Amino acid sequence: AVVSTQSGHYGRGFNRVNFDPLTENYGTSFYLQYLVNWPEYCTVAESPSGQIMGYILGKSEGQAEEWHGHVTTLTVSPQFRRLGIAHTLMNQLEKISENQKCYFVDLFVRVGN
């Protein structure tokens, strides 16, 4: 798996991942807000053939001791689950948060997920 924070050629590939019923979907402006404001927190896992296996979006927020990384969305395409992709994406987000001098990373999980 290739993990990349570069964006540009992923548009159509995201649709395949987002059609999964467990994936929370947002409007285009929401995704663009993250790409513009926190590009380092937008990470894609890509197969050797170029297929998007999953992605994670996050950000840094808070003040003082509450300065932290936040996982906004994390999803892996059904055919790539149980391969450690989500673990790899989370590790990448944690490293980015450490570089941003964050004290911790948080994540909220919906009851239905």
PDB file of N, CA and C in Angstrom:
ATOM      1  N   ALA A   1       0.843  -1.192   0.000  1.00  0.00           N
ATOM      2  CA  ALA A   1       0.000   0.000   0.000  1.00  0.00           C
ATOM      3  C   ALA A   1       0.876   1.238   0.000  1.00  0.00           C
ATOM      4  N   VAL A   2       0.490   2.183  -0.775  1.00  0.00           N
ATOM      5  CA  VAL A   2       1.151   3.473  -0.808  1.00  0.00           C
ATOM      6  C   VAL A   2       0.287   4.430  -0.016  1.00  0.00           C
ATOM      7  N   VAL A   3       0.885   5.109   0.947  1.00  0.00           N
ATOM      8  CA  VAL A   3       0.158   6.115   1.714  1.00  0.00           C
ATOM      9  C   VAL A   3       0.691   7.465   1.275  1.00  0.00           C
ATOM     10  N   SER A   4      -0.214   8.328   0.831  1.00  0.00           N
ATOM     11  CA  SER A   4       0.189   9.592   0.252  1.00  0.00           C
ATOM     12  C   SER A   4      -0.656  10.730   0.799  1.00  0.00           C
ATOM     13  N   THR A   5      -0.013  11.857   1.037  1.00  0.00           N
ATOM     14  CA  THR A   5      -0.752  13.054   1.423  1.00  0.00           C
ATOM     15  C   THR A   5      -0.945  13.965   0.216  1.00  0.00           C
ATOM     16  N   GLN A   6      -0.538  13.498  -0.957  1.00  0.00           N
ATOM     17  CA  GLN A   6      -0.727  14.293  -2.169  1.00  0.00           C
ATOM     18  C   GLN A   6      -2.143  14.110  -2.677  1.00  0.00           C
ATOM     19  N   SER A   7      -2.736  15.194  -3.110  1.00  0.00           N
ATOM     20  CA  SER A   7      -4.070  15.107  -3.695  1.00  0.00           C
ATOM     21  C   SER A   7      -3.990  15.595  -5.124  1.00  0.00           C
ATOM     22  N   GLY A   8      -4.939  15.194  -5.915  1.00  0.00           N
ATOM     23  CA  GLY A   8      -4.954  15.692  -7.273  1.00  0.00           C
ATOM     24  C   GLY A   8      -5.669  14.763  -8.225  1.00  0.00           C
ATOM     25  N   HIS A   9      -5.313  13.498  -8.246  1.00  0.00           N
ATOM     26  CA  HIS A   9      -5.898  12.587  -9.226  1.00  0.00           C
ATOM     27  C   HIS A   9      -6.864  11.591  -8.603  1.00  0.00           C
ATOM     28  N   TYR A  10      -7.416  11.902  -7.452  1.00  0.00           N
ATOM     29  CA  TYR A  10      -8.217  10.931  -6.725  1.00  0.00           C
ATOM     30  C   TYR A  10      -9.721  11.064  -6.899  1.00  0.00           C
ATOM     31  N   GLY A  11     -10.223  12.086  -7.545  1.00  0.00           N
ATOM     32  CA  GLY A  11     -11.647  12.371  -7.597  1.00  0.00           C
ATOM     33  C   GLY A  11     -12.558  11.177  -7.786  1.00  0.00           C
ATOM     34  N   ARG A  12     -12.426  10.459  -8.873  1.00  0.00           N
ATOM     35  CA  ARG A  12     -13.326   9.343  -9.159  1.00  0.00           C
ATOM     36  C   ARG A  12     -13.102   8.174  -8.211  1.00  0.00           C
ATOM     37  N   GLY A  13     -11.901   7.944  -7.777  1.00  0.00           N
ATOM     38  CA  GLY A  13     -11.616   6.831  -6.878  1.00  0.00           C
ATOM     39  C   GLY A  13     -12.283   6.962  -5.525  1.00  0.00           C
ATOM     40  N   PHE A  14     -12.480   8.182  -5.071  1.00  0.00           N
ATOM     41  CA  PHE A  14     -13.149   8.386  -3.791  1.00  0.00           C
ATOM     42  C   PHE A  14     -14.585   7.915  -3.849  1.00  0.00           C
ATOM     43  N   ASN A  15     -15.232   8.060  -4.994  1.00  0.00           N
ATOM     44  CA  ASN A  15     -16.621   7.643  -5.107  1.00  0.00           C
ATOM     45  C   ASN A  15     -16.794   6.163  -4.777  1.00  0.00           C
ATOM     46  N   ARG A  16     -15.886   5.307  -5.240  1.00  0.00           N
ATOM     47  CA  ARG A  16     -16.000   3.877  -4.970  1.00  0.00           C
ATOM     48  C   ARG A  16     -15.938   3.600  -3.470  1.00  0.00           C
ATOM     49  N   VAL A  17     -15.076   4.285  -2.777  1.00  0.00           N
ATOM     50  CA  VAL A  17     -14.953   4.094  -1.326  1.00  0.00           C
ATOM     51  C   VAL A  17     -16.181   4.668  -0.625  1.00  0.00           C
ATOM     52  N   ASN A  18     -16.649   5.824  -1.054  1.00  0.00           N
ATOM     53  CA  ASN A  18     -17.756   6.503  -0.386  1.00  0.00           C
ATOM     54  C   ASN A  18     -19.105   5.827  -0.581  1.00  0.00           C
ATOM     55  N   PHE A  19     -19.252   4.954  -1.564  1.00  0.00           N
ATOM     56  CA  PHE A  19     -20.520   4.253  -1.756  1.00  0.00           C
ATOM     57  C   PHE A  19     -20.759   3.181  -0.703  1.00  0.00           C
ATOM     58  N   ASP A  20     -19.758   2.845   0.075  1.00  0.00           N
ATOM     59  CA  ASP A  20     -19.908   1.864   1.142  1.00  0.00           C
ATOM     60  C   ASP A  20     -20.859   2.424   2.205  1.00  0.00           C
ATOM     61  N   PRO A  21     -21.851   1.638   2.659  1.00  0.00           N
ATOM     62  CA  PRO A  21     -22.834   2.159   3.623  1.00  0.00           C
ATOM     63  C   PRO A  21     -22.240   2.544   4.985  1.00  0.00           C
ATOM     64  N   LEU A  22     -21.070   2.048   5.326  1.00  0.00           N
ATOM     65  CA  LEU A  22     -20.453   2.411   6.609  1.00  0.00           C
ATOM     66  C   LEU A  22     -19.664   3.721   6.536  1.00  0.00           C
ATOM     67  N   THR A  23     -19.515   4.256   5.343  1.00  0.00           N
ATOM     68  CA  THR A  23     -18.741   5.485   5.165  1.00  0.00           C
ATOM     69  C   THR A  23     -19.649   6.699   5.291  1.00  0.00           C
ATOM     70  N   GLU A  24     -19.278   7.598   6.183  1.00  0.00           N
ATOM     71  CA  GLU A  24     -19.992   8.870   6.348  1.00  0.00           C
ATOM     72  C   GLU A  24     -19.629   9.766   5.167  1.00  0.00           C
ATOM     73  N   ASN A  25     -20.623  10.286   4.483  1.00  0.00           N
ATOM     74  CA  ASN A  25     -20.374  11.140   3.331  1.00  0.00           C
ATOM     75  C   ASN A  25     -20.652  12.592   3.660  1.00  0.00           C
ATOM     76  N   TYR A  26     -19.858  13.454   3.062  1.00  0.00           N
ATOM     77  CA  TYR A  26     -19.976  14.894   3.254  1.00  0.00           C
ATOM     78  C   TYR A  26     -20.031  15.556   1.883  1.00  0.00           C
ATOM     79  N   GLY A  27     -20.412  16.814   1.864  1.00  0.00           N
ATOM     80  CA  GLY A  27     -20.441  17.568   0.618  1.00  0.00           C
ATOM     81  C   GLY A  27     -19.046  17.924   0.150  1.00  0.00           C
ATOM     82  N   THR A  28     -18.934  18.261  -1.105  1.00  0.00           N
ATOM     83  CA  THR A  28     -17.639  18.607  -1.705  1.00  0.00           C
ATOM     84  C   THR A  28     -16.962  19.740  -0.957  1.00  0.00           C
ATOM     85  N   SER A  29     -17.717  20.745  -0.537  1.00  0.00           N
ATOM     86  CA  SER A  29     -17.115  21.884   0.168  1.00  0.00           C
ATOM     87  C   SER A  29     -16.474  21.454   1.480  1.00  0.00           C
ATOM     88  N   PHE A  30     -17.034  20.441   2.128  1.00  0.00           N
ATOM     89  CA  PHE A  30     -16.463  19.934   3.373  1.00  0.00           C
ATOM     90  C   PHE A  30     -15.077  19.338   3.111  1.00  0.00           C
ATOM     91  N   TYR A  31     -14.989  18.473   2.098  1.00  0.00           N
ATOM     92  CA  TYR A  31     -13.702  17.859   1.759  1.00  0.00           C
ATOM     93  C   TYR A  31     -12.686  18.918   1.331  1.00  0.00           C
ATOM     94  N   LEU A  32     -13.132  19.890   0.541  1.00  0.00           N
ATOM     95  CA  LEU A  32     -12.224  20.942   0.090  1.00  0.00           C
ATOM     96  C   LEU A  32     -11.708  21.781   1.253  1.00  0.00           C
ATOM     97  N   GLN A  33     -12.558  22.019   2.242  1.00  0.00           N
ATOM     98  CA  GLN A  33     -12.135  22.766   3.432  1.00  0.00           C
ATOM     99  C   GLN A  33     -10.947  22.066   4.102  1.00  0.00           C
ATOM    100  N   TYR A  34     -11.013  20.748   4.204  1.00  0.00           N
ATOM    101  CA  TYR A  34      -9.923  19.996   4.822  1.00  0.00           C
ATOM    102  C   TYR A  34      -8.670  20.018   3.954  1.00  0.00           C
ATOM    103  N   LEU A  35      -8.840  19.874   2.644  1.00  0.00           N
ATOM    104  CA  LEU A  35      -7.686  19.901   1.742  1.00  0.00           C
ATOM    105  C   LEU A  35      -6.981  21.248   1.773  1.00  0.00           C
ATOM    106  N   VAL A  36      -7.747  22.326   1.924  1.00  0.00           N
ATOM    107  CA  VAL A  36      -7.165  23.666   1.947  1.00  0.00           C
ATOM    108  C   VAL A  36      -6.536  23.984   3.305  1.00  0.00           C
ATOM    109  N   ASN A  37      -7.245  23.682   4.396  1.00  0.00           N
ATOM    110  CA  ASN A  37      -6.793  24.089   5.730  1.00  0.00           C
ATOM    111  C   ASN A  37      -5.849  23.107   6.413  1.00  0.00           C
ATOM    112  N   TRP A  38      -6.000  21.822   6.148  1.00  0.00           N
ATOM    113  CA  TRP A  38      -5.170  20.805   6.810  1.00  0.00           C
ATOM    114  C   TRP A  38      -4.698  19.758   5.809  1.00  0.00           C
ATOM    115  N   PRO A  39      -4.009  20.162   4.747  1.00  0.00           N
ATOM    116  CA  PRO A  39      -3.624  19.199   3.705  1.00  0.00           C
ATOM    117  C   PRO A  39      -2.747  18.064   4.231  1.00  0.00           C
ATOM    118  N   GLU A  40      -1.932  18.349   5.234  1.00  0.00           N
ATOM    119  CA  GLU A  40      -1.059  17.307   5.783  1.00  0.00           C
ATOM    120  C   GLU A  40      -1.855  16.203   6.475  1.00  0.00           C
ATOM    121  N   TYR A  41      -3.090  16.498   6.861  1.00  0.00           N
ATOM    122  CA  TYR A  41      -3.948  15.522   7.534  1.00  0.00           C
ATOM    123  C   TYR A  41      -4.850  14.746   6.569  1.00  0.00           C
ATOM    124  N   CYS A  42      -4.729  14.987   5.297  1.00  0.00           N
ATOM    125  CA  CYS A  42      -5.543  14.293   4.279  1.00  0.00           C
ATOM    126  C   CYS A  42      -4.670  13.229   3.631  1.00  0.00           C
ATOM    127  N   THR A  43      -4.895  11.990   3.997  1.00  0.00           N
ATOM    128  CA  THR A  43      -4.027  10.899   3.569  1.00  0.00           C
ATOM    129  C   THR A  43      -4.825   9.815   2.861  1.00  0.00           C
ATOM    130  N   VAL A  44      -4.267   9.308   1.780  1.00  0.00           N
ATOM    131  CA  VAL A  44      -4.901   8.277   0.962  1.00  0.00           C
ATOM    132  C   VAL A  44      -4.014   7.043   0.956  1.00  0.00           C
ATOM    133  N   ALA A  45      -4.634   5.855   1.077  1.00  0.00           N
ATOM    134  CA  ALA A  45      -3.929   4.590   0.886  1.00  0.00           C
ATOM    135  C   ALA A  45      -4.305   4.088  -0.501  1.00  0.00           C
ATOM    136  N   GLU A  46      -3.296   3.839  -1.315  1.00  0.00           N
ATOM    137  CA  GLU A  46      -3.513   3.485  -2.709  1.00  0.00           C
ATOM    138  C   GLU A  46      -2.840   2.140  -2.999  1.00  0.00           C
ATOM    139  N   SER A  47      -3.538   1.275  -3.747  1.00  0.00           N
ATOM    140  CA  SER A  47      -2.982  -0.029  -4.120  1.00  0.00           C
ATOM    141  C   SER A  47      -1.906   0.167  -5.191  1.00  0.00           C
ATOM    142  N   PRO A  48      -1.082  -0.855  -5.428  1.00  0.00           N
ATOM    143  CA  PRO A  48      -0.074  -0.739  -6.485  1.00  0.00           C
ATOM    144  C   PRO A  48      -0.676  -0.443  -7.864  1.00  0.00           C
ATOM    145  N   SER A  49      -1.928  -0.831  -8.087  1.00  0.00           N
ATOM    146  CA  SER A  49      -2.569  -0.557  -9.378  1.00  0.00           C
ATOM    147  C   SER A  49      -3.210   0.833  -9.426  1.00  0.00           C
ATOM    148  N   GLY A  50      -3.128   1.585  -8.326  1.00  0.00           N
ATOM    149  CA  GLY A  50      -3.669   2.940  -8.289  1.00  0.00           C
ATOM    150  C   GLY A  50      -5.072   3.056  -7.741  1.00  0.00           C
ATOM    151  N   GLN A  51      -5.642   1.945  -7.288  1.00  0.00           N
ATOM    152  CA  GLN A  51      -6.994   1.982  -6.726  1.00  0.00           C
ATOM    153  C   GLN A  51      -6.942   2.526  -5.303  1.00  0.00           C
ATOM    154  N   ILE A  52      -7.889   3.397  -4.959  1.00  0.00           N
ATOM    155  CA  ILE A  52      -7.947   3.927  -3.599  1.00  0.00           C
ATOM    156  C   ILE A  52      -8.486   2.846  -2.672  1.00  0.00           C
ATOM    157  N   MET A  53      -7.684   2.506  -1.663  1.00  0.00           N
ATOM    158  CA  MET A  53      -8.076   1.487  -0.691  1.00  0.00           C
ATOM    159  C   MET A  53      -8.778   2.106   0.502  1.00  0.00           C
ATOM    160  N   GLY A  54      -8.431   3.339   0.825  1.00  0.00           N
ATOM    161  CA  GLY A  54      -9.031   4.032   1.962  1.00  0.00           C
ATOM    162  C   GLY A  54      -8.434   5.411   2.104  1.00  0.00           C
ATOM    163  N   TYR A  55      -8.988   6.171   3.039  1.00  0.00           N
ATOM    164  CA  TYR A  55      -8.458   7.501   3.303  1.00  0.00           C
ATOM    165  C   TYR A  55      -8.807   7.925   4.720  1.00  0.00           C
ATOM    166  N   ILE A  56      -8.093   8.945   5.170  1.00  0.00           N
ATOM    167  CA  ILE A  56      -8.353   9.553   6.474  1.00  0.00           C
ATOM    168  C   ILE A  56      -8.263  11.066   6.311  1.00  0.00           C
ATOM    169  N   LEU A  57      -9.167  11.775   6.965  1.00  0.00           N
ATOM    170  CA  LEU A  57      -9.125  13.233   7.025  1.00  0.00           C
ATOM    171  C   LEU A  57      -9.097  13.632   8.486  1.00  0.00           C
ATOM    172  N   GLY A  58      -8.306  14.607   8.798  1.00  0.00           N
ATOM    173  CA  GLY A  58      -8.232  15.075  10.175  1.00  0.00           C
ATOM    174  C   GLY A  58      -7.812  16.525  10.220  1.00  0.00           C
ATOM    175  N   LYS A  59      -7.537  16.978  11.430  1.00  0.00           N
ATOM    176  CA  LYS A  59      -7.116  18.365  11.629  1.00  0.00           C
ATOM    177  C   LYS A  59      -6.495  18.509  13.007  1.00  0.00           C
ATOM    178  N   SER A  60      -5.891  19.663  13.253  1.00  0.00           N
ATOM    179  CA  SER A  60      -5.404  20.042  14.577  1.00  0.00           C
ATOM    180  C   SER A  60      -6.356  21.093  15.115  1.00  0.00           C
ATOM    181  N   GLU A  61      -6.665  20.986  16.399  1.00  0.00           N
ATOM    182  CA  GLU A  61      -7.576  21.965  16.991  1.00  0.00           C
ATOM    183  C   GLU A  61      -7.352  22.031  18.492  1.00  0.00           C
ATOM    184  N   GLY A  62      -7.959  23.020  19.130  1.00  0.00           N
ATOM    185  CA  GLY A  62      -7.848  23.199  20.577  1.00  0.00           C
ATOM    186  C   GLY A  62      -6.823  24.259  20.929  1.00  0.00           C
ATOM    187  N   GLN A  63      -6.644  24.451  22.240  1.00  0.00           N
ATOM    188  CA  GLN A  63      -5.690  25.434  22.745  1.00  0.00           C
ATOM    189  C   GLN A  63      -4.944  24.858  23.930  1.00  0.00           C
ATOM    190  N   ALA A  64      -3.728  25.337  24.115  1.00  0.00           N
ATOM    191  CA  ALA A  64      -2.879  24.954  25.249  1.00  0.00           C
ATOM    192  C   ALA A  64      -2.805  23.431  25.382  1.00  0.00           C
ATOM    193  N   GLU A  65      -3.108  22.903  26.585  1.00  0.00           N
ATOM    194  CA  GLU A  65      -3.021  21.457  26.810  1.00  0.00           C
ATOM    195  C   GLU A  65      -4.094  20.675  26.059  1.00  0.00           C
ATOM    196  N   GLU A  66      -5.070  21.372  25.498  1.00  0.00           N
ATOM    197  CA  GLU A  66      -6.124  20.721  24.714  1.00  0.00           C
ATOM    198  C   GLU A  66      -5.806  20.711  23.212  1.00  0.00           C
ATOM    199  N   TRP A  67      -4.606  21.201  22.828  1.00  0.00           N
ATOM    200  CA  TRP A  67      -4.199  21.179  21.425  1.00  0.00           C
ATOM    201  C   TRP A  67      -4.035  19.719  21.011  1.00  0.00           C
ATOM    202  N   HIS A  68      -4.796  19.310  19.998  1.00  0.00           N
ATOM    203  CA  HIS A  68      -4.804  17.890  19.651  1.00  0.00           C
ATOM    204  C   HIS A  68      -5.120  17.655  18.181  1.00  0.00           C
ATOM    205  N   GLY A  69      -4.816  16.459  17.743  1.00  0.00           N
ATOM    206  CA  GLY A  69      -5.217  16.009  16.424  1.00  0.00           C
ATOM    207  C   GLY A  69      -6.615  15.421  16.527  1.00  0.00           C
ATOM    208  N   HIS A  70      -7.381  15.570  15.473  1.00  0.00           N
ATOM    209  CA  HIS A  70      -8.742  15.038  15.460  1.00  0.00           C
ATOM    210  C   HIS A  70      -8.958  14.243  14.176  1.00  0.00           C
ATOM    211  N   VAL A  71      -9.463  13.024  14.302  1.00  0.00           N
ATOM    212  CA  VAL A  71      -9.821  12.206  13.147  1.00  0.00           C
ATOM    213  C   VAL A  71     -11.257  12.563  12.773  1.00  0.00           C
ATOM    214  N   THR A  72     -11.435  13.123  11.600  1.00  0.00           N
ATOM    215  CA  THR A  72     -12.767  13.496  11.138  1.00  0.00           C
ATOM    216  C   THR A  72     -13.443  12.330  10.439  1.00  0.00           C
ATOM    217  N   THR A  73     -12.721  11.668   9.576  1.00  0.00           N
ATOM    218  CA  THR A  73     -13.268  10.504   8.884  1.00  0.00           C
ATOM    219  C   THR A  73     -12.138   9.539   8.527  1.00  0.00           C
ATOM    220  N   LEU A  74     -12.442   8.278   8.638  1.00  0.00           N
ATOM    221  CA  LEU A  74     -11.510   7.206   8.293  1.00  0.00           C
ATOM    222  C   LEU A  74     -12.334   6.108   7.645  1.00  0.00           C
ATOM    223  N   THR A  75     -11.972   5.708   6.447  1.00  0.00           N
ATOM    224  CA  THR A  75     -12.714   4.651   5.772  1.00  0.00           C
ATOM    225  C   THR A  75     -11.775   3.803   4.929  1.00  0.00           C
ATOM    226  N   VAL A  76     -12.117   2.528   4.834  1.00  0.00           N
ATOM    227  CA  VAL A  76     -11.387   1.587   3.996  1.00  0.00           C
ATOM    228  C   VAL A  76     -12.413   0.860   3.138  1.00  0.00           C
ATOM    229  N   SER A  77     -12.123   0.762   1.865  1.00  0.00           N
ATOM    230  CA  SER A  77     -13.008   0.069   0.929  1.00  0.00           C
ATOM    231  C   SER A  77     -13.189  -1.384   1.365  1.00  0.00           C
ATOM    232  N   PRO A  78     -14.411  -1.933   1.251  1.00  0.00           N
ATOM    233  CA  PRO A  78     -14.675  -3.294   1.753  1.00  0.00           C
ATOM    234  C   PRO A  78     -13.679  -4.356   1.280  1.00  0.00           C
ATOM    235  N   GLN A  79     -13.248  -4.311   0.036  1.00  0.00           N
ATOM    236  CA  GLN A  79     -12.346  -5.352  -0.445  1.00  0.00           C
ATOM    237  C   GLN A  79     -10.934  -5.252   0.123  1.00  0.00           C
ATOM    238  N   PHE A  80     -10.621  -4.146   0.826  1.00  0.00           N
ATOM    239  CA  PHE A  80      -9.297  -3.981   1.417  1.00  0.00           C
ATOM    240  C   PHE A  80      -9.319  -4.004   2.941  1.00  0.00           C
ATOM    241  N   ARG A  81     -10.443  -4.359   3.530  1.00  0.00           N
ATOM    242  CA  ARG A  81     -10.526  -4.422   4.989  1.00  0.00           C
ATOM    243  C   ARG A  81      -9.795  -5.662   5.509  1.00  0.00           C
ATOM    244  N   ARG A  82      -9.414  -5.602   6.779  1.00  0.00           N
ATOM    245  CA  ARG A  82      -8.701  -6.678   7.465  1.00  0.00           C
ATOM    246  C   ARG A  82      -7.261  -6.844   6.968  1.00  0.00           C
ATOM    247  N   LEU A  83      -6.707  -5.777   6.391  1.00  0.00           N
ATOM    248  CA  LEU A  83      -5.329  -5.809   5.895  1.00  0.00           C
ATOM    249  C   LEU A  83      -4.432  -4.827   6.650  1.00  0.00           C
ATOM    250  N   GLY A  84      -4.977  -4.130   7.628  1.00  0.00           N
ATOM    251  CA  GLY A  84      -4.193  -3.166   8.392  1.00  0.00           C
ATOM    252  C   GLY A  84      -4.142  -1.774   7.777  1.00  0.00           C
ATOM    253  N   ILE A  85      -4.982  -1.521   6.783  1.00  0.00           N
ATOM    254  CA  ILE A  85      -4.977  -0.204   6.123  1.00  0.00           C
ATOM    255  C   ILE A  85      -5.373   0.896   7.104  1.00  0.00           C
ATOM    256  N   ALA A  86      -6.435   0.688   7.863  1.00  0.00           N
ATOM    257  CA  ALA A  86      -6.880   1.706   8.826  1.00  0.00           C
ATOM    258  C   ALA A  86      -5.795   1.950   9.880  1.00  0.00           C
ATOM    259  N   HIS A  87      -5.130   0.891  10.306  1.00  0.00           N
ATOM    260  CA  HIS A  87      -4.034   1.020  11.279  1.00  0.00           C
ATOM    261  C   HIS A  87      -2.915   1.898  10.695  1.00  0.00           C
ATOM    262  N   THR A  88      -2.565   1.649   9.444  1.00  0.00           N
ATOM    263  CA  THR A  88      -1.522   2.434   8.783  1.00  0.00           C
ATOM    264  C   THR A  88      -1.935   3.897   8.664  1.00  0.00           C
ATOM    265  N   LEU A  89      -3.178   4.146   8.282  1.00  0.00           N
ATOM    266  CA  LEU A  89      -3.660   5.525   8.161  1.00  0.00           C
ATOM    267  C   LEU A  89      -3.668   6.227   9.513  1.00  0.00           C
ATOM    268  N   MET A  90      -4.099   5.524  10.558  1.00  0.00           N
ATOM    269  CA  MET A  90      -4.087   6.120  11.903  1.00  0.00           C
ATOM    270  C   MET A  90      -2.667   6.437  12.360  1.00  0.00           C
ATOM    271  N   ASN A  91      -1.728   5.528  12.103  1.00  0.00           N
ATOM    272  CA  ASN A  91      -0.330   5.788  12.471  1.00  0.00           C
ATOM    273  C   ASN A  91       0.192   7.041  11.776  1.00  0.00           C
ATOM    274  N   GLN A  92      -0.165   7.209  10.511  1.00  0.00           N
ATOM    275  CA  GLN A  92       0.258   8.390   9.761  1.00  0.00           C
ATOM    276  C   GLN A  92      -0.328   9.659  10.387  1.00  0.00           C
ATOM    277  N   LEU A  93      -1.613   9.630  10.745  1.00  0.00           N
ATOM    278  CA  LEU A  93      -2.235  10.796  11.353  1.00  0.00           C
ATOM    279  C   LEU A  93      -1.608  11.104  12.719  1.00  0.00           C
ATOM    280  N   GLU A  94      -1.281  10.074  13.474  1.00  0.00           N
ATOM    281  CA  GLU A  94      -0.626  10.297  14.767  1.00  0.00           C
ATOM    282  C   GLU A  94       0.749  10.934  14.589  1.00  0.00           C
ATOM    283  N   LYS A  95       1.501  10.506  13.590  1.00  0.00           N
ATOM    284  CA  LYS A  95       2.815  11.112  13.324  1.00  0.00           C
ATOM    285  C   LYS A  95       2.673  12.579  12.938  1.00  0.00           C
ATOM    286  N   ILE A  96       1.695  12.859  12.106  1.00  0.00           N
ATOM    287  CA  ILE A  96       1.449  14.249  11.706  1.00  0.00           C
ATOM    288  C   ILE A  96       1.081  15.085  12.927  1.00  0.00           C
ATOM    289  N   SER A  97       0.243  14.547  13.809  1.00  0.00           N
ATOM    290  CA  SER A  97      -0.147  15.257  15.030  1.00  0.00           C
ATOM    291  C   SER A  97       1.053  15.497  15.937  1.00  0.00           C
ATOM    292  N   GLU A  98       1.937  14.530  16.035  1.00  0.00           N
ATOM    293  CA  GLU A  98       3.162  14.729  16.823  1.00  0.00           C
ATOM    294  C   GLU A  98       3.996  15.854  16.228  1.00  0.00           C
ATOM    295  N   ASN A  99       4.109  15.905  14.907  1.00  0.00           N
ATOM    296  CA  ASN A  99       4.856  16.977  14.246  1.00  0.00           C
ATOM    297  C   ASN A  99       4.213  18.338  14.493  1.00  0.00           C
ATOM    298  N   GLN A 100       2.896  18.357  14.701  1.00  0.00           N
ATOM    299  CA  GLN A 100       2.174  19.600  14.986  1.00  0.00           C
ATOM    300  C   GLN A 100       2.192  19.925  16.486  1.00  0.00           C
ATOM    301  N   LYS A 101       2.930  19.122  17.259  1.00  0.00           N
ATOM    302  CA  LYS A 101       3.063  19.313  18.717  1.00  0.00           C
ATOM    303  C   LYS A 101       1.745  19.101  19.455  1.00  0.00           C
ATOM    304  N   CYS A 102       0.904  18.208  18.937  1.00  0.00           N
ATOM    305  CA  CYS A 102      -0.363  17.890  19.591  1.00  0.00           C
ATOM    306  C   CYS A 102      -0.119  17.005  20.807  1.00  0.00           C
ATOM    307  N   TYR A 103      -0.972  17.136  21.810  1.00  0.00           N
ATOM    308  CA  TYR A 103      -0.852  16.344  23.032  1.00  0.00           C
ATOM    309  C   TYR A 103      -1.533  14.989  22.917  1.00  0.00           C
ATOM    310  N   PHE A 104      -2.543  14.885  22.064  1.00  0.00           N
ATOM    311  CA  PHE A 104      -3.261  13.622  21.893  1.00  0.00           C
ATOM    312  C   PHE A 104      -4.044  13.682  20.583  1.00  0.00           C
ATOM    313  N   VAL A 105      -4.638  12.570  20.229  1.00  0.00           N
ATOM    314  CA  VAL A 105      -5.515  12.478  19.050  1.00  0.00           C
ATOM    315  C   VAL A 105      -6.853  11.950  19.533  1.00  0.00           C
ATOM    316  N   ASP A 106      -7.943  12.566  19.044  1.00  0.00           N
ATOM    317  CA  ASP A 106      -9.265  12.044  19.405  1.00  0.00           C
ATOM    318  C   ASP A 106     -10.036  11.611  18.169  1.00  0.00           C
ATOM    319  N   LEU A 107     -11.064  10.813  18.424  1.00  0.00           N
ATOM    320  CA  LEU A 107     -11.887  10.241  17.378  1.00  0.00           C
ATOM    321  C   LEU A 107     -13.254   9.954  17.978  1.00  0.00           C
ATOM    322  N   PHE A 108     -14.301  10.363  17.300  1.00  0.00           N
ATOM    323  CA  PHE A 108     -15.650  10.082  17.753  1.00  0.00           C
ATOM    324  C   PHE A 108     -16.250   9.003  16.850  1.00  0.00           C
ATOM    325  N   VAL A 109     -16.914   8.039  17.441  1.00  0.00           N
ATOM    326  CA  VAL A 109     -17.518   6.933  16.682  1.00  0.00           C
ATOM    327  C   VAL A 109     -19.025   7.008  16.846  1.00  0.00           C
ATOM    328  N   ARG A 110     -19.747   6.927  15.747  1.00  0.00           N
ATOM    329  CA  ARG A 110     -21.205   6.926  15.791  1.00  0.00           C
ATOM    330  C   ARG A 110     -21.706   5.562  16.250  1.00  0.00           C
ATOM    331  N   VAL A 111     -22.805   5.548  16.958  1.00  0.00           N
ATOM    332  CA  VAL A 111     -23.397   4.321  17.480  1.00  0.00           C
ATOM    333  C   VAL A 111     -23.693   3.332  16.347  1.00  0.00           C
ATOM    334  N   GLY A 112     -24.183   3.827  15.219  1.00  0.00           N
ATOM    335  CA  GLY A 112     -24.546   2.964  14.105  1.00  0.00           C
ATOM    336  C   GLY A 112     -23.371   2.451  13.302  1.00  0.00           C
ATOM    337  N   ASN A 113     -22.167   2.774  13.703  1.00  0.00           N
ATOM    338  CA  ASN A 113     -21.000   2.361  12.934  1.00  0.00           C
ATOM    339  C   ASN A 113     -20.143   1.455  13.797  1.00  0.00           C
TER     340      ASN A 113
END
